Coordinates of C-alpha atoms in Angstrom, one line a residue:
Chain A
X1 CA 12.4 86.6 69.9
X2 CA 11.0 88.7 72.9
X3 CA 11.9 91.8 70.8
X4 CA 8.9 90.5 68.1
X5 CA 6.5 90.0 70.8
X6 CA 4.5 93.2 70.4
X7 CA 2.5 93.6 67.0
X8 CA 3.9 96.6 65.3
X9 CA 1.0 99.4 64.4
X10 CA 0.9 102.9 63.7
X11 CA 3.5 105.3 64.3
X12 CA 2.3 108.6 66.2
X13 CA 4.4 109.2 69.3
X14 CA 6.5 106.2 68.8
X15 CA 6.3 102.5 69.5
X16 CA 7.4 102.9 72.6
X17 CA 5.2 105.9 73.9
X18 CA 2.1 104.1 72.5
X19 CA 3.4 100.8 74.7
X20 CA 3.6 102.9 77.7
X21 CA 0.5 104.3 77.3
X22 CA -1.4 101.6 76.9
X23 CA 0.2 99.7 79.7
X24 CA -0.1 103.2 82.4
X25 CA -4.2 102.9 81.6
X26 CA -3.9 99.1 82.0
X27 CA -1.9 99.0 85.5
X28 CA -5.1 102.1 86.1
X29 CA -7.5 100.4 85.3
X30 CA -6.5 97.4 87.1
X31 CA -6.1 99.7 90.4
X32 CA -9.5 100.7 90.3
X33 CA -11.3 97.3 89.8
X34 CA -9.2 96.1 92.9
X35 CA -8.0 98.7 94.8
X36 CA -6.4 96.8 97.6
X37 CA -4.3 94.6 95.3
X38 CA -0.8 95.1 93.4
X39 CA -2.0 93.9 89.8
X40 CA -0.2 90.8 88.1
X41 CA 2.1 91.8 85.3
X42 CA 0.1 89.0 83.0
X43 CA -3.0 90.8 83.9
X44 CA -1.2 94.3 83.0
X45 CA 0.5 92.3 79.6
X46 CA -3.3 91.2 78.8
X47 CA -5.1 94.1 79.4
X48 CA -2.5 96.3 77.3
X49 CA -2.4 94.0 74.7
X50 CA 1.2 93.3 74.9
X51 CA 3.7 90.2 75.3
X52 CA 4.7 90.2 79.3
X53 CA 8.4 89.6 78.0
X54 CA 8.6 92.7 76.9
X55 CA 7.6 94.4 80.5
X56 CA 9.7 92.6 82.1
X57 CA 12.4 93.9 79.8
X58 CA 11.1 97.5 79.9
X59 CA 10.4 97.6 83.9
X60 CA 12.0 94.7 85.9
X61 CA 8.9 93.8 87.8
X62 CA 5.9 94.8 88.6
X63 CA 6.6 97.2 91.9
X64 CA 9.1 99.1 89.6
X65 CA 6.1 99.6 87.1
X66 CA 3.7 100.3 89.7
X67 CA 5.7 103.1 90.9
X68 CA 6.1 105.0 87.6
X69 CA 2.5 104.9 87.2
X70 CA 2.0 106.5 90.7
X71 CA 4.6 108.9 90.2
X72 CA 3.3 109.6 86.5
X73 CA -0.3 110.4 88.1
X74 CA 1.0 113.0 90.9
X75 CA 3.0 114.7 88.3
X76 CA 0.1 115.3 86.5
X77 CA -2.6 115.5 89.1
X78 CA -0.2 117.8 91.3
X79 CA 2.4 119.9 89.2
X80 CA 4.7 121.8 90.8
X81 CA 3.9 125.5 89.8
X82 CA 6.7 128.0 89.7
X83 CA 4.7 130.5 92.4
X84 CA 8.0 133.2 92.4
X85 CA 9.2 132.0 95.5
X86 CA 10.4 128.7 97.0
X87 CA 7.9 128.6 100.0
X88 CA 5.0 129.6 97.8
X89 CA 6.1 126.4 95.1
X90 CA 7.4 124.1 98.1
X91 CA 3.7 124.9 99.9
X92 CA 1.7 124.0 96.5
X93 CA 3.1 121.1 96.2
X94 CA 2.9 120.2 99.9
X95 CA -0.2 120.8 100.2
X96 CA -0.8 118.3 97.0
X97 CA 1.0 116.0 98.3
X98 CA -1.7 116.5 101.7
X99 CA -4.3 116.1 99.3
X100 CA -3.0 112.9 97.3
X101 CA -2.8 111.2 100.6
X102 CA -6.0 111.9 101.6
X103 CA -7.7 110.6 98.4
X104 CA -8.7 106.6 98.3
X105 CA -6.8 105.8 95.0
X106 CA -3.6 107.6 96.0
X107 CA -3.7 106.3 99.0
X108 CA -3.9 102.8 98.0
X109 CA -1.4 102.9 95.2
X110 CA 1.3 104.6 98.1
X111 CA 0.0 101.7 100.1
X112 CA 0.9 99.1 97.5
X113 CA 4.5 100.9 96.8
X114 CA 5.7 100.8 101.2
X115 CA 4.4 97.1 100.6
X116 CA 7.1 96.8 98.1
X117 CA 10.7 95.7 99.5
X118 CA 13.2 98.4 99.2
X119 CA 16.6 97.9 99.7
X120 CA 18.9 100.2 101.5
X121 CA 19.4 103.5 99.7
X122 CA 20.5 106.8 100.2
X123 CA 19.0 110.4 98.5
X124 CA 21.9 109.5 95.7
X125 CA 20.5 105.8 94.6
X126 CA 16.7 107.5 94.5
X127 CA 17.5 109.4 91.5
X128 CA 16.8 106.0 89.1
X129 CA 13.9 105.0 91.0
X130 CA 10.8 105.8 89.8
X131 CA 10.4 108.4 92.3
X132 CA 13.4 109.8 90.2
X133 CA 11.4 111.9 88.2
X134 CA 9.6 113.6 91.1
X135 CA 12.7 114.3 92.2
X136 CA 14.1 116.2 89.5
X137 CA 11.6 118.3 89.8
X138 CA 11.7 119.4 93.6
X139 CA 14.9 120.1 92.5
X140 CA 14.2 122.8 89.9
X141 CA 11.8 124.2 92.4
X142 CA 15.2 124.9 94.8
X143 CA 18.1 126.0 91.8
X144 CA 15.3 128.4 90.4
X145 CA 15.0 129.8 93.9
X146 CA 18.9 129.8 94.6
X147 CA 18.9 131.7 91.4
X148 CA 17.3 134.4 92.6
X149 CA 19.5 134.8 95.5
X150 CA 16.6 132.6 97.9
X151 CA 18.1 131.1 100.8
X152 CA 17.1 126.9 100.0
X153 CA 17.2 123.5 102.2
X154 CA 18.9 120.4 100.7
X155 CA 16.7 118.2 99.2
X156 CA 17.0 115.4 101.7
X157 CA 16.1 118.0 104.1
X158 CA 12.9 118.8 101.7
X159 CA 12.0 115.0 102.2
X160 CA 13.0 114.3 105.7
X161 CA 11.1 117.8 107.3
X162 CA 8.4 118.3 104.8
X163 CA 7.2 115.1 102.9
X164 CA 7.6 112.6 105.9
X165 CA 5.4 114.0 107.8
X166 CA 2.8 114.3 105.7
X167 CA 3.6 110.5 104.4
X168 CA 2.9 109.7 108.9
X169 CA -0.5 111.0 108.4
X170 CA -1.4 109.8 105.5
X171 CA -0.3 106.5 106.3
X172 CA -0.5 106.2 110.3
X173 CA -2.3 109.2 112.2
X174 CA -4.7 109.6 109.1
X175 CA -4.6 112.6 107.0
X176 CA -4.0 116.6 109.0
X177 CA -6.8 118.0 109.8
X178 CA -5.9 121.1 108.5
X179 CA -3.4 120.8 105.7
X180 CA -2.4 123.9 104.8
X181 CA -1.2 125.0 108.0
X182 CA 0.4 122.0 109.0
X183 CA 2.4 122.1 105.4
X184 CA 3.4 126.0 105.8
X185 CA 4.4 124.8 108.9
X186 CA 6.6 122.4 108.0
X187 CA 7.8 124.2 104.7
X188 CA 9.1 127.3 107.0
X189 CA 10.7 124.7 109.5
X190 CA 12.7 123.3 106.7
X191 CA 13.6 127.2 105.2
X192 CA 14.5 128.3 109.2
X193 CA 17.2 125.7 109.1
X194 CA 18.3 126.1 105.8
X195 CA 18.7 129.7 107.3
X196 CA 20.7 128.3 109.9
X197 CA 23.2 126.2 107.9
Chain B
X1 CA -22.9 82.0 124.7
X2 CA -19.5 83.6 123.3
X3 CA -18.6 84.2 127.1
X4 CA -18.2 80.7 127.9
X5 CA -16.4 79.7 124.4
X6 CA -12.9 79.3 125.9
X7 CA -12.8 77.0 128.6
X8 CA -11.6 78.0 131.8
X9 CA -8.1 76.8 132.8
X10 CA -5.9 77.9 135.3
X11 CA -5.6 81.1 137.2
X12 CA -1.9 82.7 137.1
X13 CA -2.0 86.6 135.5
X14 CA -5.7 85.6 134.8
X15 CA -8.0 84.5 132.4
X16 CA -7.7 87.8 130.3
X17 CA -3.9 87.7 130.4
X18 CA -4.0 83.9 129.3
X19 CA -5.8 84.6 126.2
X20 CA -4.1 87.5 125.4
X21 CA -0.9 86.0 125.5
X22 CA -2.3 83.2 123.5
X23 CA -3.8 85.3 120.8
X24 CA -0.5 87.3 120.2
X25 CA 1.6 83.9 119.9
X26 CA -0.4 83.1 117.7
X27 CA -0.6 86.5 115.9
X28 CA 3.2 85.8 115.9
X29 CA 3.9 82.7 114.7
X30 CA 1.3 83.2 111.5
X31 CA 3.3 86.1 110.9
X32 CA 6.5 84.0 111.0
X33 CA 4.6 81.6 108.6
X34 CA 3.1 83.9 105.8
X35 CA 5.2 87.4 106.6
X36 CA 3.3 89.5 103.7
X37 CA 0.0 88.7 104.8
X38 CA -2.9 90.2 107.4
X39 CA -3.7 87.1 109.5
X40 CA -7.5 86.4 109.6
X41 CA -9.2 87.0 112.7
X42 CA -10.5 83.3 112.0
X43 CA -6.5 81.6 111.7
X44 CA -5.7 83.4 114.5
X45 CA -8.6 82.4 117.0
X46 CA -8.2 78.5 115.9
X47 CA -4.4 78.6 116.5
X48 CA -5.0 80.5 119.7
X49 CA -8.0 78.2 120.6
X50 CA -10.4 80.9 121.3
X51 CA -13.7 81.6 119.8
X52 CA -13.7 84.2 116.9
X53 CA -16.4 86.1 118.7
X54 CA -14.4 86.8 121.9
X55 CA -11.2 88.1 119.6
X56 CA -13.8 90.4 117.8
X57 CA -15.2 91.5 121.3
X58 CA -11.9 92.7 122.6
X59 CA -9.9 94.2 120.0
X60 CA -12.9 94.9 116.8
X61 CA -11.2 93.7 113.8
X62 CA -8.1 92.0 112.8
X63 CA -5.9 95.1 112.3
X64 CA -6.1 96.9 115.8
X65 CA -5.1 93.3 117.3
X66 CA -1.6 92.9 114.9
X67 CA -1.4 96.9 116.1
X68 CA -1.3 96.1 119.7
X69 CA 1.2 92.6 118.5
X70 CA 3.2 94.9 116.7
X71 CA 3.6 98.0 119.3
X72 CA 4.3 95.3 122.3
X73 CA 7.1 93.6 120.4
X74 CA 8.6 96.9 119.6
X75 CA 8.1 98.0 123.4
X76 CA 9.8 94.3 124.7
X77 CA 12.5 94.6 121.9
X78 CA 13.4 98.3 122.0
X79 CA 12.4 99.7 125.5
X80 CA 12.6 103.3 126.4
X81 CA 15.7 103.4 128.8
X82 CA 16.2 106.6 131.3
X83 CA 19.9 107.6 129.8
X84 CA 19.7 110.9 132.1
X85 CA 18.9 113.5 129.3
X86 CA 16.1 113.6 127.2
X87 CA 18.6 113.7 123.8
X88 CA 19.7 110.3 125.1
X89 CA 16.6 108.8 125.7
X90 CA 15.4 110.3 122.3
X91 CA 18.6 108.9 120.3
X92 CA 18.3 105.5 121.6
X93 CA 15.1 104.9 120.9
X94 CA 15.2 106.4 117.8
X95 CA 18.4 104.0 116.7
X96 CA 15.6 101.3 118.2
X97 CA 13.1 102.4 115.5
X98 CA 15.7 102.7 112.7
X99 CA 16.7 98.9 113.1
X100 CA 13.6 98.2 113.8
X101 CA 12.3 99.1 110.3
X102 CA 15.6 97.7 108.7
X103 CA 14.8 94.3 110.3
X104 CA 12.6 92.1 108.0
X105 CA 9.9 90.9 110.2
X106 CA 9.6 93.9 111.6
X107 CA 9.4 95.9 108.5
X108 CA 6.9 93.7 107.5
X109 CA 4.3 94.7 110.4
X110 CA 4.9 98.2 109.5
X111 CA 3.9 97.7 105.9
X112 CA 1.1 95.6 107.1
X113 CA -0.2 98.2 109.2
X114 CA -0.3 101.0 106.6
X115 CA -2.0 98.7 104.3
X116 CA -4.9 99.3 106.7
X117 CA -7.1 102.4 106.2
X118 CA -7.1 105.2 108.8
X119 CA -9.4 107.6 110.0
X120 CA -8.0 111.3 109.8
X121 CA -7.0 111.2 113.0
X122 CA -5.0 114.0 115.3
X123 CA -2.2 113.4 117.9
X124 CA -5.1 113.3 120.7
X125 CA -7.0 110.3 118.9
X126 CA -3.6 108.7 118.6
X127 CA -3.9 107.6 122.6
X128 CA -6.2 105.0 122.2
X129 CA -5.3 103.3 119.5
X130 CA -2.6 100.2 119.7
X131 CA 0.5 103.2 119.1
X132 CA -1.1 105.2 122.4
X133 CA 0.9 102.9 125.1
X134 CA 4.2 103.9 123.2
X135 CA 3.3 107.4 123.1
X136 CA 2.2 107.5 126.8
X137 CA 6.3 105.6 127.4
X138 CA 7.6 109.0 124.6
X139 CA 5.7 111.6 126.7
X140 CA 7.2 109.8 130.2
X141 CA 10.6 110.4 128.6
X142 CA 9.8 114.5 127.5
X143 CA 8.0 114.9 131.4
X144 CA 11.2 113.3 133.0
X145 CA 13.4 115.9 130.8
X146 CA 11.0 119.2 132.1
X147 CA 10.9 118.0 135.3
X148 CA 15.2 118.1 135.8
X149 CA 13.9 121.8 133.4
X150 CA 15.2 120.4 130.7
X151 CA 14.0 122.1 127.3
X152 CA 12.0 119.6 125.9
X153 CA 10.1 118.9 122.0
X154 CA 5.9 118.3 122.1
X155 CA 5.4 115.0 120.8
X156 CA 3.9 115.8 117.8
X157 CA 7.4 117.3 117.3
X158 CA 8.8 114.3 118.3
X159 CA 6.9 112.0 115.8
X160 CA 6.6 114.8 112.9
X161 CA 10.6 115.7 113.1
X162 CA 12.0 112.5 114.7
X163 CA 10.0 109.5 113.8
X164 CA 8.3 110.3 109.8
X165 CA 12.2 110.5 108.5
X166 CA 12.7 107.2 110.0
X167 CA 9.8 106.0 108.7
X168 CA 10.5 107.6 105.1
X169 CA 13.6 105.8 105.0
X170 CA 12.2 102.4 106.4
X171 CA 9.3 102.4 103.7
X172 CA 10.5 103.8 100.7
X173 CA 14.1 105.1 100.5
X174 CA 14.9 101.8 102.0
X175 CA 17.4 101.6 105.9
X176 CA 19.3 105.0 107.1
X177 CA 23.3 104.3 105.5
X178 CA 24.2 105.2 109.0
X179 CA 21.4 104.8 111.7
X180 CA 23.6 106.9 114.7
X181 CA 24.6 109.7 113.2
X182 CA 20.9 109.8 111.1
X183 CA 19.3 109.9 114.3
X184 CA 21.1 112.4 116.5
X185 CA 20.8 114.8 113.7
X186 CA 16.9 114.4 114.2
X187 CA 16.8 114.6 117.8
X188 CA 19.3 117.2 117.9
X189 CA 17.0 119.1 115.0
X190 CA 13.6 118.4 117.0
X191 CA 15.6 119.8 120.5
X192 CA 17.0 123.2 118.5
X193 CA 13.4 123.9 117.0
X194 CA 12.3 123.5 121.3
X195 CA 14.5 125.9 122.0
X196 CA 13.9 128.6 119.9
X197 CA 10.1 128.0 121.0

């Protein structure tokens, strides 16, 4: 019955890509008229045009959602570029990451997703979270660099020394006031101790 | 006129400290009551039985009051002890932190708090808002260190190295597997980099 719910139209990209799409610019624009607020999944299901079963099906609930649309937006607002080295790639996408937190609608939607539960986890269990994605990447960034002989930190030593920090300002201290030194700091702390290990 | 809006009652730890500790009771037990939710300044003041204008007086707005709730429950549940080295002091408060953002109610002030806005802000503008008497009780513990010349991390060290992983994992990866051992890898991580410094 649920599996009827959504009117079947045109074809390009799929059923499901145009489904996604539609609801990613519905959970956006819903961020922007209230900024403060995680949206309802019957206001997403309403504004996308599609039956509410069906995103519960798709996404579980609504944080889950939330969070690929956030994660969606910094992979294409902030791509990781392959700069030759991994300090040059790890400080571009620092210094995005800097930037994202220091932007309202970012903010807010990283606001909305520490607001969501989490249960315990470790770096293993965040490869099917939304975040997932993100993560895949990063990790590129370090085989590429282990492929050219580069000495690399561990991912959770990526996350731990580079991106909390700039998660505490964003979130408690308020954004660095100078960004990209206090990134290429942080990157070449994390290269010393992969150095080290 | 707001001066005289709560009527004067006895004298012991005086009139100041009687309201205070009525305001974060109250603070408290609407957090107990509604644990996802800012309290209003308005609740807040009628539970406490104070006027609005003298809670808006003292601490501005709503958030800076839960700030000051939430850093003196953390400072009355996890105090700073003096274990005799400055790795000691730093590991047990960190493992104070760690289950302190893997206990619900707790968790739930922290996500409150970075729901609310902050001004970029550096470590220096930190001391006077509601985190400052915590850092002033960190710094006590890194002054005690130098002082028996002990080699001791700044505390933006502390915070950036030590406390954002914590933090990472508390918000969004969800609790450390294994708070001790997390934790003395970060202190011991944050004492190396002094070292070398």
């Amino acid at each position: 019955m649920a599996r009827k719910a959504v009117a079947p139209r045109r074809r390009p990209g799929g059923r499901s890509g145009r489904i996604k799409e539609a609801v990613f610019a519905a959970v956006g624009a819903l961020l922007q008229e209230h900024p403060a607020e995680l949206p309802a999944m019957a206001a997403i299901a309403e504004r996308a045009e599609v039956n509410p079963t069906s995103l519960y099906r798709r996404w579980g609930d609504v944080s889950r959602l939330v969070g690929e649309v956030a994660v969606d937006r910094l992979m294409r607002e902030h791509p990781i570029r392959d700069t030759g080295s991994v300090r040059g790639d790890l400080v571009v996408w620092g210094i995005g990451v800097a930037r994202g937190v220091s932007s309202r609608g970012n903010l807010t939607l990283l606001r909305i997703l520490t607001a969501v539960p989490a249960e315990p986890a470790d770096f293993e269990d965040i490869r099917s979270r939304p975040m997932g994605a993100r993560l895949a990447e990063l990790e590129k960034v370090l085989r590429r660099g282990q492929a050219r002989g580069e000495c690399v930190p561990t991912i959770g030593d990526v996350l731990e020394i580079v991106l909390a920090p700039i998660y505490l300002h964003g979130l408690f201290l308020g954004p660095m006031n100078r960004p990209t030194a206090g990134v290429q700091k942080l990157v070449d702390r994390a290269l010393a101790l992969a150095e080290r290990q």
